[in-house]
mmCIF file of C-alpha atoms in Angstrom:
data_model
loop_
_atom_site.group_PDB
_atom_site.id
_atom_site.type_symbol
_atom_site.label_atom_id
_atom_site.label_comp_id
_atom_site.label_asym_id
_atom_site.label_seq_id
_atom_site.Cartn_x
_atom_site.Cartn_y
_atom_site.Cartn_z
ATOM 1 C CA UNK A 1 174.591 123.241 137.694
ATOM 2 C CA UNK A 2 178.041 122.177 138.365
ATOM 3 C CA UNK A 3 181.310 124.285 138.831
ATOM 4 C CA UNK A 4 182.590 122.868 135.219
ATOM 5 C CA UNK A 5 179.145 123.879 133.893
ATOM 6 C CA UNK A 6 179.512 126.952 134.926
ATOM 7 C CA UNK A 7 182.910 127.590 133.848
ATOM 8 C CA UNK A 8 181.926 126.532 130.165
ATOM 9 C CA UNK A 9 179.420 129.652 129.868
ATOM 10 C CA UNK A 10 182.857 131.469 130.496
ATOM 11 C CA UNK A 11 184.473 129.575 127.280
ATOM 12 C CA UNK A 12 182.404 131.184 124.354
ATOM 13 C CA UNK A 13 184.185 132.628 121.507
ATOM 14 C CA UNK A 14 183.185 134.791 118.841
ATOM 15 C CA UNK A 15 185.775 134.976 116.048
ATOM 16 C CA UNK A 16 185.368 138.117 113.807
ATOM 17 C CA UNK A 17 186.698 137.976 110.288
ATOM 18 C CA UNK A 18 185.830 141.454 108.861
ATOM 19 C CA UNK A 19 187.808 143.133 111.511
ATOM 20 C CA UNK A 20 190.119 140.273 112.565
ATOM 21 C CA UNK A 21 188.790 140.511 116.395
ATOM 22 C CA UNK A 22 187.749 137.534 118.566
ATOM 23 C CA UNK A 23 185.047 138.819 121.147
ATOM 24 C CA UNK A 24 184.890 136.610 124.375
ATOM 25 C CA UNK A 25 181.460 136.704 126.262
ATOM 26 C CA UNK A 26 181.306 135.911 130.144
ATOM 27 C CA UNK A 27 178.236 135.794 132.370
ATOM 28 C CA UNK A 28 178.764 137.996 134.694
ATOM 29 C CA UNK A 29 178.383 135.160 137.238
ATOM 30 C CA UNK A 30 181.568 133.820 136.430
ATOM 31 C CA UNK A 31 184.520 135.491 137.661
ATOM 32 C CA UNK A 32 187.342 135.514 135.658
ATOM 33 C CA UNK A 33 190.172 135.648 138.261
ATOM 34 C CA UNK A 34 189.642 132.322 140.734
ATOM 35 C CA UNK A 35 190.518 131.593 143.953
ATOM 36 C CA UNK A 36 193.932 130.110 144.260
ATOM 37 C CA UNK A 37 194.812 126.063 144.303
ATOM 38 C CA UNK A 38 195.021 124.945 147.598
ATOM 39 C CA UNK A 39 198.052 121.773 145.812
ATOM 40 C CA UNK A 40 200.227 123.622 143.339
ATOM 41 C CA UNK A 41 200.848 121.476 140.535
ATOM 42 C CA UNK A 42 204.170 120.565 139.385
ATOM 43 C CA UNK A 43 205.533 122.298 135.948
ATOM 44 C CA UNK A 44 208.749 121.358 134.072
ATOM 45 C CA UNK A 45 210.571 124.059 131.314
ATOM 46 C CA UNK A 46 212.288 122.502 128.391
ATOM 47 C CA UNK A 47 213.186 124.811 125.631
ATOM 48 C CA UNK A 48 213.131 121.469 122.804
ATOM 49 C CA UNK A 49 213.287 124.297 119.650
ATOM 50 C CA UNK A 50 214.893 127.243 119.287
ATOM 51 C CA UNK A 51 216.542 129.662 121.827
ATOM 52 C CA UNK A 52 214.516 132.001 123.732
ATOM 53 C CA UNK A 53 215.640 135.967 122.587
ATOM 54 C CA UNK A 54 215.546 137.324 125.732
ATOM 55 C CA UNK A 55 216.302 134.519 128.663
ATOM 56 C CA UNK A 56 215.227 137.493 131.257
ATOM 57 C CA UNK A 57 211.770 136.732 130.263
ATOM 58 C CA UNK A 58 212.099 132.841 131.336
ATOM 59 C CA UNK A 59 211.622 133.752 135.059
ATOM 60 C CA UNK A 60 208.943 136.204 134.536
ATOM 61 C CA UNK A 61 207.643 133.394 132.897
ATOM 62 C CA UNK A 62 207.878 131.084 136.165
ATOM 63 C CA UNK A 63 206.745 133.692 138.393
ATOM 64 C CA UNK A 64 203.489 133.878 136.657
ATOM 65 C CA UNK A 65 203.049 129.896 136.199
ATOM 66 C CA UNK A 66 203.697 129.782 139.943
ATOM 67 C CA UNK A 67 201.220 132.192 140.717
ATOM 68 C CA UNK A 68 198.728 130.588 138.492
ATOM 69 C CA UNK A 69 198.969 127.208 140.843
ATOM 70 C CA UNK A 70 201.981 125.608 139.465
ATOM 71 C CA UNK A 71 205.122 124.212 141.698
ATOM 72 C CA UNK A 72 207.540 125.677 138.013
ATOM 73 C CA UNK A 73 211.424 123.841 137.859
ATOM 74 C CA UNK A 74 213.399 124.918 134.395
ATOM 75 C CA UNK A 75 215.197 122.462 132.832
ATOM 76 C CA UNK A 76 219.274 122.910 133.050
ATOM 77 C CA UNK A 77 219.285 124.022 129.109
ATOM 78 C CA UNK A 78 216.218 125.455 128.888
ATOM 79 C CA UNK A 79 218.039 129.313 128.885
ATOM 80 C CA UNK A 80 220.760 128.117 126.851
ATOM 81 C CA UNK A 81 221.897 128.571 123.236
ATOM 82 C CA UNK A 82 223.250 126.784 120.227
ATOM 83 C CA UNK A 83 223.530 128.160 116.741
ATOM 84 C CA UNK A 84 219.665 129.257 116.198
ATOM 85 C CA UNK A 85 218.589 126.426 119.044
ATOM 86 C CA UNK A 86 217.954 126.139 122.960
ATOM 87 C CA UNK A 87 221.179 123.959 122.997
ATOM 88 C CA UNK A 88 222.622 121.567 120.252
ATOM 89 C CA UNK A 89 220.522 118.229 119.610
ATOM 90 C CA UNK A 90 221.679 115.521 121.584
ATOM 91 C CA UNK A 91 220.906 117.923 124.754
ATOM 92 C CA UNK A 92 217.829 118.530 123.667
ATOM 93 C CA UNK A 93 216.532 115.272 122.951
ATOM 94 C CA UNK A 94 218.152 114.712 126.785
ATOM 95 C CA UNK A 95 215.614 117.536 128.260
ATOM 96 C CA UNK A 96 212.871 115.012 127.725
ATOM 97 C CA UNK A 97 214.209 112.071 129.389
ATOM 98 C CA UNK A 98 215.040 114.692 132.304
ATOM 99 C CA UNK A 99 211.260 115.874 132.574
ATOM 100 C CA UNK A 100 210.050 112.201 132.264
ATOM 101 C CA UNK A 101 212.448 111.418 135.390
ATOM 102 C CA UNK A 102 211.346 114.400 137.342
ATOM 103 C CA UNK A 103 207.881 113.911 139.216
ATOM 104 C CA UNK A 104 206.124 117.027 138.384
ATOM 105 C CA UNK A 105 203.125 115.542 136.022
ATOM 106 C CA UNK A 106 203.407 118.587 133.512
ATOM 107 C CA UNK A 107 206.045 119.420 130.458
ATOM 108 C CA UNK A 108 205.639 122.610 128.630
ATOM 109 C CA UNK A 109 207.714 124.154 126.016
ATOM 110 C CA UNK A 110 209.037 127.099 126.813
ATOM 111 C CA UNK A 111 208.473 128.376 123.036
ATOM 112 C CA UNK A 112 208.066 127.110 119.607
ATOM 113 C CA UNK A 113 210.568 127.899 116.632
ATOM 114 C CA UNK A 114 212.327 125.386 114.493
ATOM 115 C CA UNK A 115 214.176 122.534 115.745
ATOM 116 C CA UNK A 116 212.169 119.297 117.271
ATOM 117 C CA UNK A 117 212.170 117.838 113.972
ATOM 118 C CA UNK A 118 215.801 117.542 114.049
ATOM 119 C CA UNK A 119 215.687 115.688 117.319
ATOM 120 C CA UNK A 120 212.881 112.729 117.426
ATOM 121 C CA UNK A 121 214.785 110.016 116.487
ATOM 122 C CA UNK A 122 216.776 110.946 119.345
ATOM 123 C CA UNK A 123 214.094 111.136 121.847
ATOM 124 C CA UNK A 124 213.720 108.133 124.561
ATOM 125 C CA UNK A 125 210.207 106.612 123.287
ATOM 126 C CA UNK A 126 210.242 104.110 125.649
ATOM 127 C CA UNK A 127 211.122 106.231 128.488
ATOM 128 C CA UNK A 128 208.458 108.348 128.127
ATOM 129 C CA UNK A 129 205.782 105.542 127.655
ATOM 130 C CA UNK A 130 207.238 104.059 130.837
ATOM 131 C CA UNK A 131 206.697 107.231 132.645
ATOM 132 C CA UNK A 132 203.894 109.408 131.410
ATOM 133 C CA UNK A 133 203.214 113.458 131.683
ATOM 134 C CA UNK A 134 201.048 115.897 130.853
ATOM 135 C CA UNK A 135 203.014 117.486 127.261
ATOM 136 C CA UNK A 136 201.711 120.819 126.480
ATOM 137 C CA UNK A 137 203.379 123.549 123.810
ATOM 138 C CA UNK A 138 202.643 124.286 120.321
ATOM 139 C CA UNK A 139 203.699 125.769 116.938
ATOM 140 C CA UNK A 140 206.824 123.727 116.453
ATOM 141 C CA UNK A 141 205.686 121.566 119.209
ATOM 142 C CA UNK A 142 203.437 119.535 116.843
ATOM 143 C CA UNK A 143 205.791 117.910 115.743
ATOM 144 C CA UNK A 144 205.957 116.085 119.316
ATOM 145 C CA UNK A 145 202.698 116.189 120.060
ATOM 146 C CA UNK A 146 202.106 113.717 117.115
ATOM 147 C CA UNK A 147 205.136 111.535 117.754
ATOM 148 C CA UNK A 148 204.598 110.891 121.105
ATOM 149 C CA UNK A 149 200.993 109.432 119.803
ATOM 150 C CA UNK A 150 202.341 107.927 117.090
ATOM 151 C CA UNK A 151 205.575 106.185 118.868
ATOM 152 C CA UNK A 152 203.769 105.656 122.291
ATOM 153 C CA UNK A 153 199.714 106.299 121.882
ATOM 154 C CA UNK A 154 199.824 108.709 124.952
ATOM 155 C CA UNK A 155 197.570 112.066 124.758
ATOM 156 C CA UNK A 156 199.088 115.623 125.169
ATOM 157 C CA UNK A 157 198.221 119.146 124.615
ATOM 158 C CA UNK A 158 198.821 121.887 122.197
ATOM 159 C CA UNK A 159 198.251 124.879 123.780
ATOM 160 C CA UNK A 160 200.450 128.261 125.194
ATOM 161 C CA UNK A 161 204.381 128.070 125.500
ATOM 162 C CA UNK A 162 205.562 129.412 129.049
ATOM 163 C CA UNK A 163 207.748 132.457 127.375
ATOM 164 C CA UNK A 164 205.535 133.392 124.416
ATOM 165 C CA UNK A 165 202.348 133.611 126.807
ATOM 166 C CA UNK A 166 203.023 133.865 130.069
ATOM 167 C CA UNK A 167 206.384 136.611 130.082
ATOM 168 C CA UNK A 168 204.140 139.743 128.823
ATOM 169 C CA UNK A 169 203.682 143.035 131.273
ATOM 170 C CA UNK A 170 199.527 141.614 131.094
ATOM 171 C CA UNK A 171 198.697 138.192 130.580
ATOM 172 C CA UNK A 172 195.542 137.135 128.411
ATOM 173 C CA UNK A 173 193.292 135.919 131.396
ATOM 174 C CA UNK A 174 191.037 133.175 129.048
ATOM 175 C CA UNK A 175 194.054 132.010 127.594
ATOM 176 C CA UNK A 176 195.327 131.858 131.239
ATOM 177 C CA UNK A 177 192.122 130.208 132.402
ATOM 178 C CA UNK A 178 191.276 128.035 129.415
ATOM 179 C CA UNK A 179 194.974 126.692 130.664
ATOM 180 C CA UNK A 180 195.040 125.788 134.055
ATOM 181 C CA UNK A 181 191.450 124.055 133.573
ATOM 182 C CA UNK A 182 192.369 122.121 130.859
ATOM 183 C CA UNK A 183 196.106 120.978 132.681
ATOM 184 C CA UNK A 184 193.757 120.271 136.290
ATOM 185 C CA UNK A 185 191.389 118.318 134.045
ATOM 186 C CA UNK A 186 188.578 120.407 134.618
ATOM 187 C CA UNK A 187 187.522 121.979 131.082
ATOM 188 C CA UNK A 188 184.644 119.729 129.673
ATOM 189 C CA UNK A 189 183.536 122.105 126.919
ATOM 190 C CA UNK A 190 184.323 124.815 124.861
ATOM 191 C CA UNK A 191 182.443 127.185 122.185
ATOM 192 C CA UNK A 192 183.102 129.320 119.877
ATOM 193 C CA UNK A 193 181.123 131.272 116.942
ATOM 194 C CA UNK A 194 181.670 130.244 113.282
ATOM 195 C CA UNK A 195 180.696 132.163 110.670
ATOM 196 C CA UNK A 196 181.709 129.394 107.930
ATOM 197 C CA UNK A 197 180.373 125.639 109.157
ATOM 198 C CA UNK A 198 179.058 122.646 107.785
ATOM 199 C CA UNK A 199 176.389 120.474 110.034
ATOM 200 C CA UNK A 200 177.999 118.373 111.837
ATOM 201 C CA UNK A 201 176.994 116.132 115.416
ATOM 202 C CA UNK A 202 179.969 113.579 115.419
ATOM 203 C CA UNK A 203 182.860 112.077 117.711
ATOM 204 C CA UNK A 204 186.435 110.790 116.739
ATOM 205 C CA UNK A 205 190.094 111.370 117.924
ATOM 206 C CA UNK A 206 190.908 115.303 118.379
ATOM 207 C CA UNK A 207 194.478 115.676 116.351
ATOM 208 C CA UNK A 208 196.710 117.883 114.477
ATOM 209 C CA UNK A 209 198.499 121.520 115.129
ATOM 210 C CA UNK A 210 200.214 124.218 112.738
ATOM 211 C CA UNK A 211 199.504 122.425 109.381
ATOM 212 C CA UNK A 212 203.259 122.917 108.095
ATOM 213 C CA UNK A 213 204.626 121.012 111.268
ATOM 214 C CA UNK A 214 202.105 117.575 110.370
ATOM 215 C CA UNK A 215 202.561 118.014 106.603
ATOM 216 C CA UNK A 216 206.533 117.553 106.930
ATOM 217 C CA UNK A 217 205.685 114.235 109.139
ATOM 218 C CA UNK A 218 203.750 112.496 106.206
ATOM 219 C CA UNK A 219 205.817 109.473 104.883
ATOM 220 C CA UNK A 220 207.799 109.295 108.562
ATOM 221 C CA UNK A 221 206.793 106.935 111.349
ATOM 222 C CA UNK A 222 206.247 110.069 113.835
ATOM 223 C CA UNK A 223 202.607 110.869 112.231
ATOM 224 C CA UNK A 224 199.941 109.043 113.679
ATOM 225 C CA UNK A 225 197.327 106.982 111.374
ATOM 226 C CA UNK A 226 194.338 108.608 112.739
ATOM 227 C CA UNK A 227 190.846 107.329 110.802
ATOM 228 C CA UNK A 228 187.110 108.561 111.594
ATOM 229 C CA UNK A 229 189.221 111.594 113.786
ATOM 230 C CA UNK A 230 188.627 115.292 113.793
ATOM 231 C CA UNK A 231 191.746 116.938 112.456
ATOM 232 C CA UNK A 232 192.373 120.534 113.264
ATOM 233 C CA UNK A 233 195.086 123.126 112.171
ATOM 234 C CA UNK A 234 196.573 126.653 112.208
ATOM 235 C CA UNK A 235 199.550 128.441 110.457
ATOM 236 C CA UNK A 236 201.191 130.983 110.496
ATOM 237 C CA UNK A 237 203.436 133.710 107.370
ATOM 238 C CA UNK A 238 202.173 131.129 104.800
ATOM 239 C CA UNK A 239 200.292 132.749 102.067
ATOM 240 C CA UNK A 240 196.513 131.149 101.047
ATOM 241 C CA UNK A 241 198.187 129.098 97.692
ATOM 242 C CA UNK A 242 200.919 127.081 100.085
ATOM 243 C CA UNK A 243 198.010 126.416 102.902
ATOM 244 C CA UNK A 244 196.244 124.947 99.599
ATOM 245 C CA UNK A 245 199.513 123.275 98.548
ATOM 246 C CA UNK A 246 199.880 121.718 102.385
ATOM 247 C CA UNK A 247 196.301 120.520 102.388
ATOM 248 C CA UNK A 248 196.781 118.814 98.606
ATOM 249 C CA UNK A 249 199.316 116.804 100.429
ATOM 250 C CA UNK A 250 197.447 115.686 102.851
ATOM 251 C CA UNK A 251 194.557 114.903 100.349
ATOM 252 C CA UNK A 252 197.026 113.121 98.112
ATOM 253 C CA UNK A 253 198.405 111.105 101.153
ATOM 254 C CA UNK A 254 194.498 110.012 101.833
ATOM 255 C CA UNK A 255 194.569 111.573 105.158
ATOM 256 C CA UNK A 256 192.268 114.463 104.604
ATOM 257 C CA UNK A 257 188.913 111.948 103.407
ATOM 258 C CA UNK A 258 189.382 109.514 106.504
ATOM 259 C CA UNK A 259 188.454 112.156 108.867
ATOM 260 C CA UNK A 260 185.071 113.181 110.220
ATOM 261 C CA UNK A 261 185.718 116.597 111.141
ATOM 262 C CA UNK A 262 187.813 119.011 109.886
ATOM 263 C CA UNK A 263 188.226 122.080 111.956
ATOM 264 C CA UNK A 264 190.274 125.795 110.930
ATOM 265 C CA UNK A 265 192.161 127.827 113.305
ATOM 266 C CA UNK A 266 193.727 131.113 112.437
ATOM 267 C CA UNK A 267 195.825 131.799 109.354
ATOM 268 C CA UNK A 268 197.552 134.821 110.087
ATOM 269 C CA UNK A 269 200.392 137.168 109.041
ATOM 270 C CA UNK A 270 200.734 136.707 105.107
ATOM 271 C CA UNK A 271 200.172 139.324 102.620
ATOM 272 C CA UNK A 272 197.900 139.047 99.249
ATOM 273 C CA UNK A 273 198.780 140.802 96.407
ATOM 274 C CA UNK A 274 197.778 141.602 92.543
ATOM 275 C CA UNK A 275 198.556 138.499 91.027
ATOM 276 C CA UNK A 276 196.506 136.616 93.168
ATOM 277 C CA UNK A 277 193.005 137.737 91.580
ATOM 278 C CA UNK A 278 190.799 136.881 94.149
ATOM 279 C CA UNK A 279 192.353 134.102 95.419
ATOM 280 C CA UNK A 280 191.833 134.171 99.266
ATOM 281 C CA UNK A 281 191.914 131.509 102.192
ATOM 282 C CA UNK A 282 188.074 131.701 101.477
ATOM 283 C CA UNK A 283 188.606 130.395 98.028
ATOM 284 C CA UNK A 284 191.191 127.644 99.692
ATOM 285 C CA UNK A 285 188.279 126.579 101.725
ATOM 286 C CA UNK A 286 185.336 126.295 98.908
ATOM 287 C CA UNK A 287 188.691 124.138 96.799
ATOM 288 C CA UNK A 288 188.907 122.099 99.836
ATOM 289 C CA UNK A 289 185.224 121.408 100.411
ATOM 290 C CA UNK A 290 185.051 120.587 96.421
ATOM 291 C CA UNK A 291 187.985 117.823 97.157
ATOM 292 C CA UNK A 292 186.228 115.888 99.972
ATOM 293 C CA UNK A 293 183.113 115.372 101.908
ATOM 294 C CA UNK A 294 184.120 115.654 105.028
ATOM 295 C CA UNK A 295 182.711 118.631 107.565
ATOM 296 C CA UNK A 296 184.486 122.062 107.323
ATOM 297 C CA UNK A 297 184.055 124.265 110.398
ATOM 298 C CA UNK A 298 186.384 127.390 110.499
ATOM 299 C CA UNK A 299 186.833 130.147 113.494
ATOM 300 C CA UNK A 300 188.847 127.666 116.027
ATOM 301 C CA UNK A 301 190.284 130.873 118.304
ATOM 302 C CA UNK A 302 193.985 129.087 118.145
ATOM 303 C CA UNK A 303 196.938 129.397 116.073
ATOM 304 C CA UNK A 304 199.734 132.467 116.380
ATOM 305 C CA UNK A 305 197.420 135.180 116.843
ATOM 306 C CA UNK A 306 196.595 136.714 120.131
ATOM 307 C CA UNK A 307 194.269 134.206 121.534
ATOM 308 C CA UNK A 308 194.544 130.427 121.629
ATOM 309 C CA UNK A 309 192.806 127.825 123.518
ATOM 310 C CA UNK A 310 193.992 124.742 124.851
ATOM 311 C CA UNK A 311 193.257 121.327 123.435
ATOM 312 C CA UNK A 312 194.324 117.323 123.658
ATOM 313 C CA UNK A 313 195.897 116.111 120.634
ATOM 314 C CA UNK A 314 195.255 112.180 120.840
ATOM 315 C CA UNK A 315 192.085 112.100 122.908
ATOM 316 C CA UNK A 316 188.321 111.529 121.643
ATOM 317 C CA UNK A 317 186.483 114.377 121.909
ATOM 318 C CA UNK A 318 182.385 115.206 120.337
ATOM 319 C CA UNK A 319 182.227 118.161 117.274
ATOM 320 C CA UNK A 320 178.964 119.816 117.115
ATOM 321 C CA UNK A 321 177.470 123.072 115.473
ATOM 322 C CA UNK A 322 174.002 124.479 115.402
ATOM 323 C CA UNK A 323 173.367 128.235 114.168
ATOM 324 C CA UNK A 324 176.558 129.522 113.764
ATOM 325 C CA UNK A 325 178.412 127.973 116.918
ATOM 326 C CA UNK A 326 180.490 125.221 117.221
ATOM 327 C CA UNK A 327 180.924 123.355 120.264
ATOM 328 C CA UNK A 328 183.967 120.846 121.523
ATOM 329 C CA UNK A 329 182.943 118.150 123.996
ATOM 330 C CA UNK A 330 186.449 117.839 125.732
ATOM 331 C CA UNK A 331 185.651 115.512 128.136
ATOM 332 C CA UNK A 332 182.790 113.327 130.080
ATOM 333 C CA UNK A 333 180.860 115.149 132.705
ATOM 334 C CA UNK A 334 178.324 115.094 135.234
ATOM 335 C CA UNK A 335 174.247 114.130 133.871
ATOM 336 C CA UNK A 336 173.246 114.526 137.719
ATOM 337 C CA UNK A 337 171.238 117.673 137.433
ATOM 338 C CA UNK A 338 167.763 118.854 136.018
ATOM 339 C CA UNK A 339 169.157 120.583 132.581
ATOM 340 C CA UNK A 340 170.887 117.173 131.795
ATOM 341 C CA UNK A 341 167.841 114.613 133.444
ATOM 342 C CA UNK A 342 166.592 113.728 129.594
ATOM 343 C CA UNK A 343 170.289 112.758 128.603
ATOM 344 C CA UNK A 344 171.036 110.738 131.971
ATOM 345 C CA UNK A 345 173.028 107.596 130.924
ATOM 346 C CA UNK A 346 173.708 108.360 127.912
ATOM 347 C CA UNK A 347 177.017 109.969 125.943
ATOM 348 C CA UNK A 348 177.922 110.222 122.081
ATOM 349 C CA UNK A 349 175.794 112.879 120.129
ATOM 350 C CA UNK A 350 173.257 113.127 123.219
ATOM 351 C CA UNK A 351 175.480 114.208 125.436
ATOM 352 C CA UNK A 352 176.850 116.973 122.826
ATOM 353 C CA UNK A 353 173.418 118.140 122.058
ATOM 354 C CA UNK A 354 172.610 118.415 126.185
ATOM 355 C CA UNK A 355 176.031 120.479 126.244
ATOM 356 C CA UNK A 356 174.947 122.350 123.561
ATOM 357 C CA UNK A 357 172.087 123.605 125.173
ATOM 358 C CA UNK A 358 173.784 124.341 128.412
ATOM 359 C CA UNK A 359 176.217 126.705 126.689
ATOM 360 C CA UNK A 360 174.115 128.548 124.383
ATOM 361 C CA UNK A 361 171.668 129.344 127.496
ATOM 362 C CA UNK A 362 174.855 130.687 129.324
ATOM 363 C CA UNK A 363 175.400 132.741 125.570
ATOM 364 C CA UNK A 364 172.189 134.251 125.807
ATOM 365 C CA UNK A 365 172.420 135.647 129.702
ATOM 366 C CA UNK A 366 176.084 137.182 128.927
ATOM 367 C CA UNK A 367 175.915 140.953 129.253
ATOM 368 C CA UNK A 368 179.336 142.600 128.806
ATOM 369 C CA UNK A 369 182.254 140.892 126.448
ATOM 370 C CA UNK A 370 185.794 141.731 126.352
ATOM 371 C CA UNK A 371 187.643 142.189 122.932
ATOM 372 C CA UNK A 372 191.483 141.169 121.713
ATOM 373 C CA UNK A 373 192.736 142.221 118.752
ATOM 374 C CA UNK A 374 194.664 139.365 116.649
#
């Protein structure tokens, strides 16, 4: 069994709804702190949204990025401040053509907020088409993932920002992990339990992010027109009836029937009340499922909670469940072994279903699991 192999058994994810808790199995083959990279990659800090609160945390932030194998530079405005924002527009749109001059192969987003919106018809397209990097932030950070695929077609990330998850006194190790693997190329799959999921063995184009970020992009040239993909989402203080109302957009727009997959991260931080009678994000699902026939798979350990993973927005990825798991194919791997022999040569659904296997044998041999509360 490979090294990649192996670090997939470390990449299961329960998600608990009852008691809001996410338990994370490991074998107990699998450490969870690895050895150091021998090549430190390098990492560049914009801060394209609002201001960080507390700009002591930004080089806590660096400290930790460096000692997770990353060569960290900060962008000139990425402490700064302007009205509610990092700096005002024009210098923000600016911190991009910076990163795509500078040679380190990785741009993250210091932290989400409001403000990239305001600033992509000032971003250099062409510039960063020209010179290509590895984009990773989320939250408000959708809204560039998306344009940069729908202005350029290049991939990028949503995953951690470099204050919000990498500043704290103790650092989330898996969300760490999941990270670095997934920025070195080296996460292939990822699992995670789902109590709520329709069958599903399929393939398409992994997109999407918080759900309010993509639905403001509909009617603009900066969302993508993505067909037979797997859309996922998250959000975060909106209440169950404006998820519904977000999602009727997207229905309306004829976005939400062209897709093959449609997977749920975490809804968190909103209050029901009286007048709502039963109406829950459970009810929003069984409306949604009545709209279209398109796969529903919920429990996706990402969003604004405590925990979230790390995953390409603009890349094809496989979508699988069986039993109450879900798995993500995130990228090709090695058939060379015994447990793979029967799929040799072979990639689509067969080469989800071998993964599959491979993971939920690593599932079964886990002894100990650690817990994080949302």
């Amino acid at each position: 069994m490979s090294t990649n192999q192996r670090k997939a058994g470390n990449h299961q994810l329960e998600q608990r709804v009852n008691d809001a808790q996410i338990l994370f199995d490991e074998a107990d083959d699998v450490p969870v702190v690895k050895e150091p990279y021998a090549e430190k990659l390098g990492l560049y800090l914009i801060s394209p949204s609002g201001a960080i609160a507390d700009p002591k945390r930004l080089p806590i932030a660096q400290k930790k990025l460096s000692s997770l194998g990353f060569d960290v530079r900060v962008d000139k405005a990425a402490a700064g401040k302007y009205l509610r924002f990092a700096a005002t527009d024009e210098e923000r749109a600016k911190a991009f053509s910076r990163a795509a001059k500078d040679d380190a192969p990785i741009v993250m987003a210091t932290r989400g907020g409001y403000g990239i919106s305001r600033i992509l018809p000032l971003i250099d397209w062409k510039l960063l088409e020209k010179n290509p990097k590895t984009y990773v932030g989320y939250s408000d950070f959708t809204a560039f993932n998306l344009a940069l695929l729908a202005k350029t077609g290049l991939p990028s990330f949503t995953g951690p920002n470099a204050v919000g998850d990498f500043s704290a006194n103790k650092v989330d190790d898996l969300i760490a992990d999941i990270f670095v693997e997934s920025m070195r190329g080296e996460l292939e799959i990822l699992s995670f339990e789902t109590q709520d999921a329709d069958e599903v063995d399929t393939e398409g184009v992994l997109w999407g992010g918080n759900l309010a970020m993509l639905t403001s992009l509909v009617g603009t040239p900066y969302l993508p027109k993505i067909k037979k993909g797997i859309l996922f989402f998250e959000d975060v203080s909106e209440h169950p009836y404006r998820i519904e109302r977000l999602l009727t957009q997207l229905l309306h727009a004829g976005i939400l029937d062209k897709q093959k997959a449609i997977i749920i991260g975490d809804i968190t931080d909103y209050e029901l009340s009286k007048s709502d009678n039963g109406f829950n994000m459970a009810e929003v699902i069984k409306w949604l499922r009545s709209q279209i026939k398109v796969p529903v798979i919920t429990g996706l350990p990402y969003g604004h909670g405590e925990m979230r993973v790390t995953l390409p927005i603009g890349k094809k990825v496989g979508i699988a469940t069986e039993k109450g798991m879900a798995y993500l194919l995130l990228d090709k791997h090695d058939h060379n072994h015994a447990d793979h022999s029967e799929h040799e040569g072979h990639d689509g659904h067969d080469c989800i279903e071998c993964c599959k296997n491979l993971v939920s044998k690593k599932h079964k041999k886990s002894k100990k699991g650690k817990k994080a509360k949302k």
